[in-house]
Short mmCIF file of C-alpha atoms in Angstrom, two decimals:
data_model
loop_
_atom_site.label_atom_id
_atom_site.label_comp_id
_atom_site.label_asym_id
_atom_site.label_seq_id
_atom_site.Cartn_x
_atom_site.Cartn_y
_atom_site.Cartn_z
CA MET A 1 2.57 -31.60 -21.23
CA LEU A 2 2.26 -28.08 -20.21
CA ARG A 3 0.20 -26.54 -18.90
CA ARG A 4 -1.53 -22.73 -20.02
CA LEU A 5 -0.22 -19.94 -18.01
CA LEU A 6 -3.52 -17.68 -17.27
CA PRO A 7 -2.42 -13.84 -17.56
CA LEU A 8 -1.21 -11.19 -15.73
CA THR A 9 -3.68 -8.36 -16.51
CA LEU A 10 -1.09 -5.39 -14.71
CA LEU A 11 -0.01 -1.56 -14.26
CA LEU A 12 1.19 -0.62 -17.78
CA THR A 13 3.88 3.00 -17.43
CA PRO A 14 3.73 5.50 -20.26
CA ALA A 15 5.80 4.85 -23.05
CA PRO A 16 8.39 6.65 -24.41
CA ALA A 17 7.89 10.08 -25.69
CA LEU A 18 9.13 9.79 -29.94
CA GLY A 19 11.99 10.75 -31.01
CA SER A 20 14.15 10.37 -27.75
CA ALA A 21 17.15 8.43 -28.13
CA PRO A 22 17.06 4.65 -27.90
CA PRO A 23 16.90 3.52 -24.97
CA GLU A 24 19.59 1.85 -23.20
CA PRO A 25 19.53 -2.30 -22.78
CA PRO A 26 16.89 -3.19 -19.72
CA LYS A 27 19.01 -4.83 -17.06
CA ALA A 28 18.95 -8.42 -16.16
CA LEU A 29 16.37 -9.05 -13.51
CA SER A 30 16.40 -11.30 -10.94
CA PHE A 31 12.86 -12.93 -9.33
CA TYR A 32 12.63 -10.49 -6.39
CA GLU A 33 13.37 -7.51 -8.24
CA ILE A 34 11.00 -7.77 -10.50
CA ALA A 35 8.30 -9.17 -7.33
CA SER A 36 9.52 -6.00 -5.25
CA GLN A 37 8.37 -3.62 -9.02
CA VAL A 38 4.96 -5.14 -9.46
CA GLU A 39 3.95 -4.96 -5.47
CA THR A 40 4.58 -1.33 -5.12
CA LYS A 41 2.96 -0.78 -7.88
CA HIS A 42 0.70 -3.34 -10.17
CA PRO A 43 -2.80 -1.50 -9.23
CA LEU A 44 -4.06 -4.84 -7.02
CA MET A 45 -1.46 -4.44 -4.20
CA ARG A 46 -2.79 -0.63 -4.22
CA ALA A 47 -6.18 -0.79 -4.08
CA ALA A 48 -5.33 -3.38 -1.03
CA ARG A 49 -3.52 -0.01 0.42
CA ALA A 50 -6.22 2.13 0.24
CA GLY A 51 -9.10 0.13 1.58
CA LEU A 52 -6.04 -0.32 4.51
CA ALA A 53 -6.47 3.67 4.53
CA SER A 54 -9.96 3.40 4.45
CA LEU A 55 -9.72 0.96 7.57
CA GLN A 56 -7.24 3.26 9.56
CA ALA A 57 -9.51 6.07 8.88
CA LYS A 58 -11.95 4.43 10.54
CA LEU A 59 -10.56 3.54 13.52
CA SER A 60 -9.36 7.71 13.48
CA GLN A 61 -13.28 7.66 13.22
CA ALA A 62 -13.36 5.45 16.88
CA ASP A 63 -10.31 7.74 18.90
CA TRP A 64 -12.31 10.97 17.63
CA ALA A 65 -14.97 9.94 19.74
CA TYR A 66 -14.57 10.84 23.04
CA PHE A 67 -14.12 13.81 22.26
CA PRO A 68 -16.43 17.06 22.40
CA SER A 69 -18.91 16.69 18.38
CA PHE A 70 -20.06 21.19 17.94
CA LYS A 71 -22.64 21.66 16.32
CA LEU A 72 -22.86 24.80 14.64
CA THR A 73 -26.41 26.38 13.48
CA ALA A 74 -26.60 30.65 13.01
CA GLY A 75 -29.15 32.34 10.31
CA ALA A 76 -30.17 36.32 9.27
CA THR A 77 -33.14 38.03 7.84
CA ALA A 78 -34.49 40.83 7.09
CA THR A 79 -37.34 42.30 10.24
CA PRO A 80 -39.14 45.91 10.20
CA LYS A 81 -37.80 48.53 12.94
CA VAL A 82 -39.10 47.43 16.97
CA THR A 83 -39.11 49.89 19.35
CA GLY A 84 -40.01 49.69 22.92
CA ASP A 85 -39.45 47.14 25.40
CA ALA A 86 -40.88 43.31 26.34
CA LEU A 87 -43.73 44.02 27.28
CA HIS A 88 -45.10 47.48 25.06
CA SER A 89 -43.29 47.48 21.88
CA VAL A 90 -43.41 49.58 18.45
CA THR A 91 -43.33 47.78 15.49
CA HIS A 92 -42.44 50.30 12.54
CA THR A 93 -43.04 48.51 9.12
CA ASP A 94 -41.63 52.00 7.20
CA THR A 95 -38.10 50.39 8.95
CA TRP A 96 -36.16 47.28 7.86
CA GLY A 97 -32.65 46.38 8.91
CA TYR A 98 -31.55 42.83 9.93
CA LEU A 99 -31.35 40.06 12.53
CA PHE A 100 -28.79 37.13 13.10
CA THR A 101 -29.05 34.41 14.90
CA ALA A 102 -26.17 31.63 16.08
CA GLN A 103 -25.92 29.09 18.06
CA VAL A 104 -23.37 26.83 18.95
CA GLN A 105 -23.66 23.33 20.78
CA ALA A 106 -20.77 21.40 22.00
CA VAL A 107 -21.69 17.42 23.10
CA LEU A 108 -19.20 15.40 26.10
CA PRO A 109 -19.22 11.53 26.56
CA VAL A 110 -18.80 10.67 29.61
CA TYR A 111 -20.11 7.42 29.77
CA THR A 112 -21.22 5.74 27.76
CA PHE A 113 -21.79 1.36 28.84
CA GLY A 114 -18.95 0.77 26.55
CA LYS A 115 -20.12 1.59 23.20
CA ILE A 116 -17.41 3.70 21.90
CA LEU A 117 -14.99 1.01 23.45
CA SER A 118 -16.75 -1.68 21.90
CA LEU A 119 -16.43 -0.07 17.89
CA ARG A 120 -12.91 0.88 18.70
CA ARG A 121 -12.49 -2.91 19.48
CA ALA A 122 -13.88 -3.34 16.17
CA ALA A 123 -12.64 -0.76 14.00
CA ARG A 124 -8.89 -1.98 15.16
CA GLN A 125 -9.92 -5.54 14.21
CA GLY A 126 -10.91 -2.96 10.85
CA VAL A 127 -6.64 -1.98 10.52
CA ARG A 128 -5.85 -5.88 10.52
CA ILE A 129 -7.67 -6.83 7.69
CA GLY A 130 -6.32 -4.47 6.04
CA GLN A 131 -3.26 -6.07 7.22
CA ALA A 132 -3.98 -8.99 6.06
CA SER A 133 -5.91 -8.16 2.76
CA VAL A 134 -2.36 -6.21 2.01
CA ALA A 135 0.24 -9.07 2.56
CA LEU A 136 -3.01 -11.35 0.68
CA ALA A 137 -2.22 -9.60 -3.20
CA ARG A 138 1.58 -9.83 -2.38
CA TRP A 139 1.24 -13.22 -2.45
CA GLU A 140 -0.85 -13.63 -5.39
CA LEU A 141 1.09 -11.11 -7.54
CA ARG A 142 4.02 -13.21 -5.67
CA TYR A 143 2.70 -16.72 -7.45
CA ARG A 144 1.52 -15.68 -10.33
CA LEU A 145 5.24 -14.10 -10.98
CA ALA A 146 6.10 -17.25 -10.43
CA GLN A 147 4.17 -18.74 -13.00
CA ALA A 148 4.98 -16.04 -15.26
CA TRP A 149 8.75 -16.80 -14.42
CA TYR A 150 9.53 -20.47 -14.44
CA GLY A 151 7.04 -20.74 -17.01
CA ALA A 152 9.57 -18.56 -19.25
CA LEU A 153 12.90 -20.25 -18.27
CA LEU A 154 9.89 -23.43 -19.25
CA ALA A 155 9.53 -22.54 -23.31
CA ALA A 156 13.24 -21.61 -23.54
CA GLU A 157 14.19 -24.64 -22.73
CA LEU A 158 11.66 -26.68 -24.96
CA LYS A 159 12.32 -24.61 -27.57
CA THR A 160 16.66 -25.76 -27.10
CA ILE A 161 14.68 -29.89 -26.96
CA LEU A 162 12.60 -29.69 -29.33
CA ALA A 163 15.46 -27.70 -32.27
CA ASP A 164 17.72 -30.72 -32.00
CA GLY A 165 14.46 -33.45 -31.93
CA LYS A 166 13.39 -32.30 -34.71
CA LYS A 167 16.90 -32.84 -35.94
CA TRP A 168 16.31 -36.58 -35.06
CA LEU A 169 13.42 -36.09 -36.74
CA ASP A 170 14.69 -35.05 -39.79
CA LYS A 171 17.36 -37.23 -39.80
CA ALA A 172 15.31 -40.62 -39.89
CA ASN A 173 13.04 -39.10 -41.98
CA THR A 174 16.13 -38.91 -45.16
CA HIS A 175 17.10 -42.01 -44.42
CA MET A 176 13.50 -43.48 -45.17
CA GLU A 177 13.65 -41.32 -48.46
CA ARG A 178 16.74 -42.45 -49.10
CA LEU A 179 16.10 -45.89 -48.86
CA ARG A 180 12.78 -45.33 -50.11
CA ASP A 181 14.24 -44.80 -53.64
CA LEU A 182 16.81 -47.30 -53.57
CA ASP A 183 13.69 -49.29 -53.18
CA SER A 184 15.69 -50.82 -51.14
CA ASP A 185 14.48 -54.12 -49.59
CA ASP A 186 14.98 -52.12 -45.64
CA TYR A 187 11.92 -49.99 -46.88
CA ASP A 188 9.37 -49.92 -44.88
CA GLN A 189 6.26 -47.89 -46.04
CA ASN A 190 4.34 -48.24 -42.65
CA GLU A 191 7.08 -47.78 -40.30
CA HIS A 192 7.65 -43.97 -42.58
CA LEU A 193 4.33 -43.21 -41.99
CA ARG A 194 5.05 -43.90 -38.47
CA LEU A 195 7.66 -41.72 -38.05
CA ARG A 196 5.40 -39.05 -40.31
CA ALA A 197 3.16 -39.02 -37.45
CA ARG A 198 5.29 -37.91 -35.00
CA MET A 199 7.15 -35.37 -36.52
CA ALA A 200 3.29 -34.06 -36.70
CA GLU A 201 3.08 -34.30 -32.56
CA PHE A 202 6.72 -33.36 -32.13
CA PHE A 203 5.15 -29.71 -34.28
CA ALA A 204 2.38 -29.61 -31.84
CA ILE A 205 4.12 -29.48 -28.53
CA GLU A 206 5.92 -27.09 -30.97
CA ALA A 207 3.17 -25.02 -30.87
CA GLU A 208 1.69 -25.64 -27.89
CA ASN A 209 5.27 -24.25 -26.24
CA ALA A 210 5.20 -21.22 -28.35
CA LEU A 211 2.08 -20.09 -26.76
CA LEU A 212 3.56 -21.05 -23.72
CA LYS A 213 6.15 -18.77 -24.49
CA ASN A 214 4.15 -15.51 -25.08
CA GLN A 215 1.57 -16.36 -22.30
CA SER A 216 5.23 -15.86 -20.38
CA GLN A 217 7.08 -13.66 -21.78
CA HIS A 218 3.91 -11.35 -21.35
CA GLY A 219 2.70 -11.83 -18.20
CA LEU A 220 6.77 -10.94 -17.59
CA ARG A 221 6.59 -7.70 -19.98
CA LEU A 222 3.76 -6.07 -18.11
CA LEU A 223 4.55 -6.75 -13.73
CA THR A 224 8.24 -4.50 -15.32
CA GLY A 225 5.31 -1.89 -16.19
CA VAL A 226 6.48 -2.44 -20.46
CA LYS A 227 4.35 -1.50 -22.84
CA ALA A 228 5.88 -1.91 -26.32
CA VAL A 229 4.33 -5.41 -27.49
CA ASP A 230 7.84 -6.74 -28.80
CA HIS A 231 9.38 -6.19 -25.82
CA GLU A 232 10.82 -9.11 -23.95
CA VAL A 233 11.86 -9.29 -20.43
CA PRO A 234 15.66 -10.28 -19.47
CA ILE A 235 15.50 -12.67 -17.16
CA SER A 236 18.70 -13.29 -14.78
CA ALA A 237 17.67 -16.90 -14.70
CA ARG A 238 19.52 -19.33 -17.70
CA PHE A 239 18.84 -22.52 -17.07
CA LEU A 240 15.61 -23.95 -15.02
CA GLU A 241 17.05 -25.70 -12.55
CA PRO A 242 14.97 -27.10 -9.34
CA LEU A 243 14.39 -24.47 -5.73
CA ALA A 244 16.89 -25.93 -3.18
CA VAL A 245 14.27 -24.88 -0.30
CA PRO A 246 14.51 -28.19 1.82
CA LEU A 247 11.23 -29.58 2.31
CA LYS A 248 10.09 -29.68 5.93
CA THR A 249 7.73 -32.49 7.07
CA ALA A 250 3.26 -31.03 6.78
CA GLU A 251 2.58 -31.13 10.62
CA HIS A 252 6.29 -27.99 9.97
CA TYR A 253 4.46 -26.03 7.51
CA VAL A 254 0.13 -26.62 9.07
CA ALA A 255 2.02 -24.75 11.91
CA LEU A 256 3.06 -21.25 9.45
CA ALA A 257 0.09 -21.45 7.54
CA ARG A 258 -1.42 -21.42 11.12
CA LYS A 259 0.26 -18.24 11.94
CA HIS A 260 0.87 -16.20 8.72
CA ASP A 261 -1.65 -17.46 6.61
CA PRO A 262 -3.56 -14.03 5.83
CA GLY A 263 -6.87 -15.17 4.57
CA MET A 264 -6.38 -16.69 7.83
CA GLN A 265 -5.48 -14.12 9.90
CA ILE A 266 -8.59 -12.07 7.71
CA LYS A 267 -11.41 -14.17 9.25
CA ARG A 268 -10.38 -14.47 12.25
CA ALA A 269 -10.52 -10.25 12.81
CA HIS A 270 -13.73 -10.56 10.72
CA ALA A 271 -14.68 -13.07 13.63
CA SER A 272 -13.72 -10.36 16.54
CA ALA A 273 -14.72 -8.03 14.61
CA LYS A 274 -18.78 -9.71 14.88
CA GLU A 275 -18.14 -10.19 18.58
CA PHE A 276 -17.27 -6.28 19.31
CA LEU A 277 -19.89 -5.26 17.05
CA HIS A 278 -22.30 -7.52 19.14
CA ASP A 279 -20.86 -6.00 22.16
CA HIS A 280 -21.96 -2.80 20.39
CA LYS A 281 -24.92 -3.65 20.03
CA LYS A 282 -26.04 -4.59 23.15
CA ALA A 283 -24.42 -0.99 24.92
CA GLN A 284 -27.35 0.69 22.56
CA VAL A 285 -30.18 -0.68 25.22
CA TRP A 286 -28.41 1.77 28.07
CA PRO A 287 -27.63 5.23 27.91
CA ASP A 288 -25.85 7.32 27.32
CA LEU A 289 -24.48 10.25 29.82
CA VAL A 290 -23.22 13.40 28.61
CA ILE A 291 -21.98 16.72 29.38
CA VAL A 292 -24.34 19.23 27.38
CA GLY A 293 -22.70 22.96 26.48
CA THR A 294 -24.63 26.10 24.20
CA ALA A 295 -23.62 29.42 23.22
CA ASN A 296 -25.87 31.35 21.71
CA MET A 297 -26.35 34.86 20.08
CA ALA A 298 -28.16 37.05 18.81
CA THR A 299 -27.53 40.50 17.42
CA SER A 300 -29.94 43.90 15.16
CA ASP A 301 -29.65 46.58 13.13
CA VAL A 302 -33.42 47.66 14.52
CA ILE A 303 -34.21 46.03 16.92
CA GLU A 304 -33.23 47.96 19.82
CA ARG A 305 -31.95 46.86 23.36
CA GLN A 306 -34.35 45.81 26.19
CA PRO A 307 -35.12 44.70 29.05
CA SER A 308 -37.00 41.18 28.91
CA LEU A 309 -37.98 38.20 30.90
CA PHE A 310 -37.37 36.07 28.89
CA ALA A 311 -33.63 36.05 27.29
CA VAL A 312 -34.57 34.51 24.42
CA ASN A 313 -37.15 36.81 23.09
CA SER A 314 -34.38 39.19 23.37
CA ALA A 315 -32.35 40.29 20.16
CA HIS A 316 -29.02 41.62 21.36
CA GLN A 317 -27.82 38.48 23.49
CA LEU A 318 -25.29 36.82 24.41
CA GLY A 319 -25.18 33.19 26.31
CA VAL A 320 -23.27 30.80 27.56
CA GLY A 321 -24.97 27.47 29.31
CA GLY A 322 -23.46 23.64 30.20
CA MET A 323 -25.72 20.77 31.99
CA VAL A 324 -24.56 16.98 32.45
CA ALA A 325 -27.68 15.10 30.49
CA LEU A 326 -29.05 11.99 29.69
CA ARG A 327 -28.85 10.90 26.44
CA TRP A 328 -31.17 7.55 25.52
CA ASN A 329 -32.87 5.88 23.45
CA LEU A 330 -36.40 4.58 24.29
CA ASP A 331 -36.71 2.07 21.97
CA VAL A 332 -35.56 -0.73 23.79
CA PRO A 333 -37.15 -3.73 22.22
CA GLN A 334 -36.39 -3.30 19.00
CA ARG A 335 -32.14 -2.57 20.45
CA PHE A 336 -31.88 -5.93 22.28
CA LEU A 337 -33.51 -8.02 19.44
CA ARG A 338 -30.78 -6.20 16.86
CA ALA A 339 -28.40 -7.30 19.33
CA GLN A 340 -29.42 -10.88 19.64
CA GLU A 341 -29.22 -10.34 15.47
CA ALA A 342 -25.55 -9.46 16.30
CA GLY A 343 -24.74 -12.15 18.28
CA ALA A 344 -25.98 -14.41 16.06
CA LEU A 345 -23.74 -12.77 13.61
CA ALA A 346 -20.34 -13.27 15.61
CA LYS A 347 -21.52 -16.74 17.02
CA MET A 348 -21.80 -17.74 12.95
CA ALA A 349 -18.29 -15.65 11.93
CA ALA A 350 -16.57 -18.28 14.43
CA LEU A 351 -17.48 -21.37 12.94
CA ASP A 352 -16.80 -19.90 9.88
CA THR A 353 -13.34 -19.50 10.57
CA GLU A 354 -13.21 -23.16 12.18
CA THR A 355 -14.31 -24.23 9.09
CA ALA A 356 -12.61 -21.85 7.57
CA TRP A 357 -9.08 -23.98 9.10
CA GLN A 358 -10.04 -27.13 8.08
CA LEU A 359 -9.69 -26.71 4.46
CA THR A 360 -6.95 -24.27 4.16
CA GLU A 361 -4.60 -27.22 6.17
CA LEU A 362 -5.78 -29.98 4.31
CA LYS A 363 -4.56 -27.20 1.73
CA VAL A 364 -1.71 -26.80 2.54
CA ARG A 365 -1.48 -30.77 3.72
CA GLY A 366 -2.16 -31.85 -0.41
CA LEU A 367 0.19 -29.08 -1.71
CA TRP A 368 3.33 -30.65 0.56
CA GLN A 369 1.83 -33.79 -0.92
CA LYS A 370 2.59 -32.36 -3.96
CA LEU A 371 6.03 -30.60 -3.37
CA LYS A 372 7.02 -33.73 -2.14
CA ASN A 373 5.94 -36.16 -4.72
CA ALA A 374 7.38 -33.43 -7.18
CA ARG A 375 10.48 -33.55 -5.88
CA SER A 376 10.11 -37.58 -6.19
CA MET A 377 10.08 -37.79 -9.51
CA ILE A 378 12.64 -35.30 -11.09
CA THR A 379 14.91 -37.68 -9.01
CA ILE A 380 13.72 -40.22 -10.87
CA TYR A 381 13.01 -38.52 -14.69
CA ALA A 382 16.64 -37.50 -14.26
CA LYS A 383 17.96 -41.39 -14.40
CA SER A 384 14.67 -41.86 -17.06
CA LYS A 385 16.07 -40.24 -19.36
CA LYS A 386 19.63 -40.79 -18.92
CA ALA A 387 18.07 -44.38 -19.46
CA ALA A 388 16.80 -43.17 -22.59
CA GLN A 389 19.02 -41.07 -24.34
CA GLY A 390 21.62 -44.08 -23.73
CA TRP A 391 18.70 -47.05 -25.57
CA LEU A 392 18.03 -44.21 -28.30
CA MET A 393 22.05 -44.39 -29.25
CA ALA A 394 22.59 -47.62 -29.13
CA ASN A 395 18.95 -48.48 -31.11
CA TRP A 396 20.62 -45.95 -33.97
CA ASP A 397 24.04 -46.70 -33.60
CA LEU A 398 22.95 -50.20 -34.60
CA TYR A 399 19.69 -49.37 -36.82
CA ASP A 400 22.57 -47.32 -38.46
CA GLU A 401 24.13 -50.47 -38.72
CA GLY A 402 21.96 -51.72 -40.17
CA PHE A 403 21.73 -54.81 -38.37
CA GLY A 404 18.46 -52.75 -35.79
CA ASN A 405 14.68 -52.41 -36.03
CA PHE A 406 13.82 -48.39 -37.12
CA ARG A 407 10.38 -49.20 -35.29
CA ASP A 408 13.11 -49.35 -31.84
CA VAL A 409 14.79 -46.49 -32.78
CA MET A 410 11.95 -45.07 -33.50
CA ASP A 411 10.19 -46.08 -30.03
CA ALA A 412 13.51 -44.89 -28.13
CA LEU A 413 12.82 -41.33 -30.28
CA VAL A 414 10.11 -40.71 -28.46
CA GLN A 415 10.71 -41.83 -24.84
CA PHE A 416 13.75 -40.14 -24.01
CA TYR A 417 12.02 -36.67 -25.79
CA ALA A 418 9.20 -37.63 -23.49
CA LYS A 419 11.67 -38.14 -20.45
CA LYS A 420 12.88 -34.91 -21.14
CA PHE A 421 9.90 -32.72 -20.89
CA ALA A 422 8.49 -35.20 -18.38
CA TYR A 423 12.13 -33.83 -16.08
CA LEU A 424 11.60 -29.76 -17.11
CA GLN A 425 7.95 -29.67 -17.02
CA THR A 426 8.01 -31.87 -13.41
CA ILE A 427 10.37 -29.23 -11.86
CA HIS A 428 8.52 -26.24 -13.29
CA ASP A 429 5.46 -27.13 -12.12
CA HIS A 430 8.06 -28.43 -8.13
CA ASN A 431 9.40 -24.38 -8.13
CA VAL A 432 5.59 -22.67 -8.97
CA LEU A 433 4.14 -25.39 -6.16
CA ILE A 434 7.05 -23.70 -3.64
CA TYR A 435 5.76 -20.65 -4.42
CA GLU A 436 1.48 -21.77 -3.74
CA LEU A 437 2.99 -23.27 -0.77
CA SER A 438 4.24 -20.03 0.04
CA ARG A 439 1.12 -18.26 -0.92
CA ALA A 440 -0.90 -20.52 1.49
CA LEU A 441 1.30 -20.35 4.51
CA GLY A 442 2.07 -16.58 4.32
CA HIS A 443 5.66 -17.17 4.40
CA ASP A 444 8.64 -17.17 1.66
CA ILE A 445 9.49 -20.34 2.40
CA VAL A 446 12.57 -19.48 -0.81
CA LYS A 447 13.91 -16.28 1.35
CA ALA A 448 13.54 -18.60 4.46
CA ALA A 449 15.90 -21.53 3.34
CA GLU A 450 18.25 -19.43 1.86
CA THR A 451 18.40 -17.53 5.23
CA SER A 452 19.15 -20.12 7.02
CA PRO A 453 21.80 -21.41 8.94
CA ALA A 454 21.97 -24.48 7.54
CA SER A 455 22.45 -22.78 4.38
CA LYS A 456 25.46 -20.61 4.98
CA LYS A 457 26.65 -23.41 6.28
#
């Protein structure tokens, strides 16, 4: 009946120092107070934000591509003394000194046939992917929190019901043992054995519920950053109740998913980025028009200044120059084929996006139907458990007065607790489904319901 919740691996905070004053009792936290904490410090969120920062850096790189790039080449060496002029120079190997040269080159792109522009556009799509990835991490963590939150509430409710059920079973078992000890004609050994088998089932459910409580409480503990393993996180909710969220049409939620779903936003941005990279590859076939500026300097303490027919031969020079240049990599066939490859990848990404949307729509419609079914079953189980309770009381009274059958009592008891378990389990599933649907939509339908004009009336 109960389903296991996956353990949450979350960020831990340091434990308090030894010898410090005992901490104050922790405040009972609401669902969104815990959500605010985890969305601030959880490793999954921090990793998503780091990924966004890296993509923003790529966009900055593309933006700065319009600015000139600089290259500095400098060097120093030992050299013998040189005298004379450029046509009749004498080298004196008995005297040595230094020669220092430096060259600075700046290249400013003027026109690149769209190379830089396409890279900027692709980088902008990358930033959108990063932003959607942060949202995707947020919704994943909120869904996991819903599992732990409502699992803790369900475990607490079931613990109370199991304790009450065990009292009923102990009462029935005591009654059967009394009849056995009195050697009463009303004693039925088979029914007594059936009762003991039912008691074993209760203990099995109790053990499973203990596991649910353990996983839920540790999940909440880790979410709030508490290191002490014996700490139980106090939560503000006390009872497991259905979330009061109006269920709208499936078409409404499909439209929300089309607009807000982070997974689809990532797919669309990825396809757009591939298309812009295709444009970049096509532009690689063409040359770049650039302005190239250079500055040269050389100096030495042992080479005399001398007039020279060629400036590059002078050891004491300072020259500045510039020109408009055409920069063209002539492996055109290879670049043309790379552009074809990029076009095929862009088309594949676009078609993959269409397929992803079909799966997303199918998932949203399935979650909507599950939520609708759960909402109907809550109403059905609420009525059923009331009827089962009346059935149980009536059969027990008849049996206690000697007019009833113990098997009828057992059947009524099993039905009563089965309906109570099913009622609470369905509420749990319903509430978790709401957050699962919110995750699929990328839109919090709980907060939307709380802030809607209808909820304020």
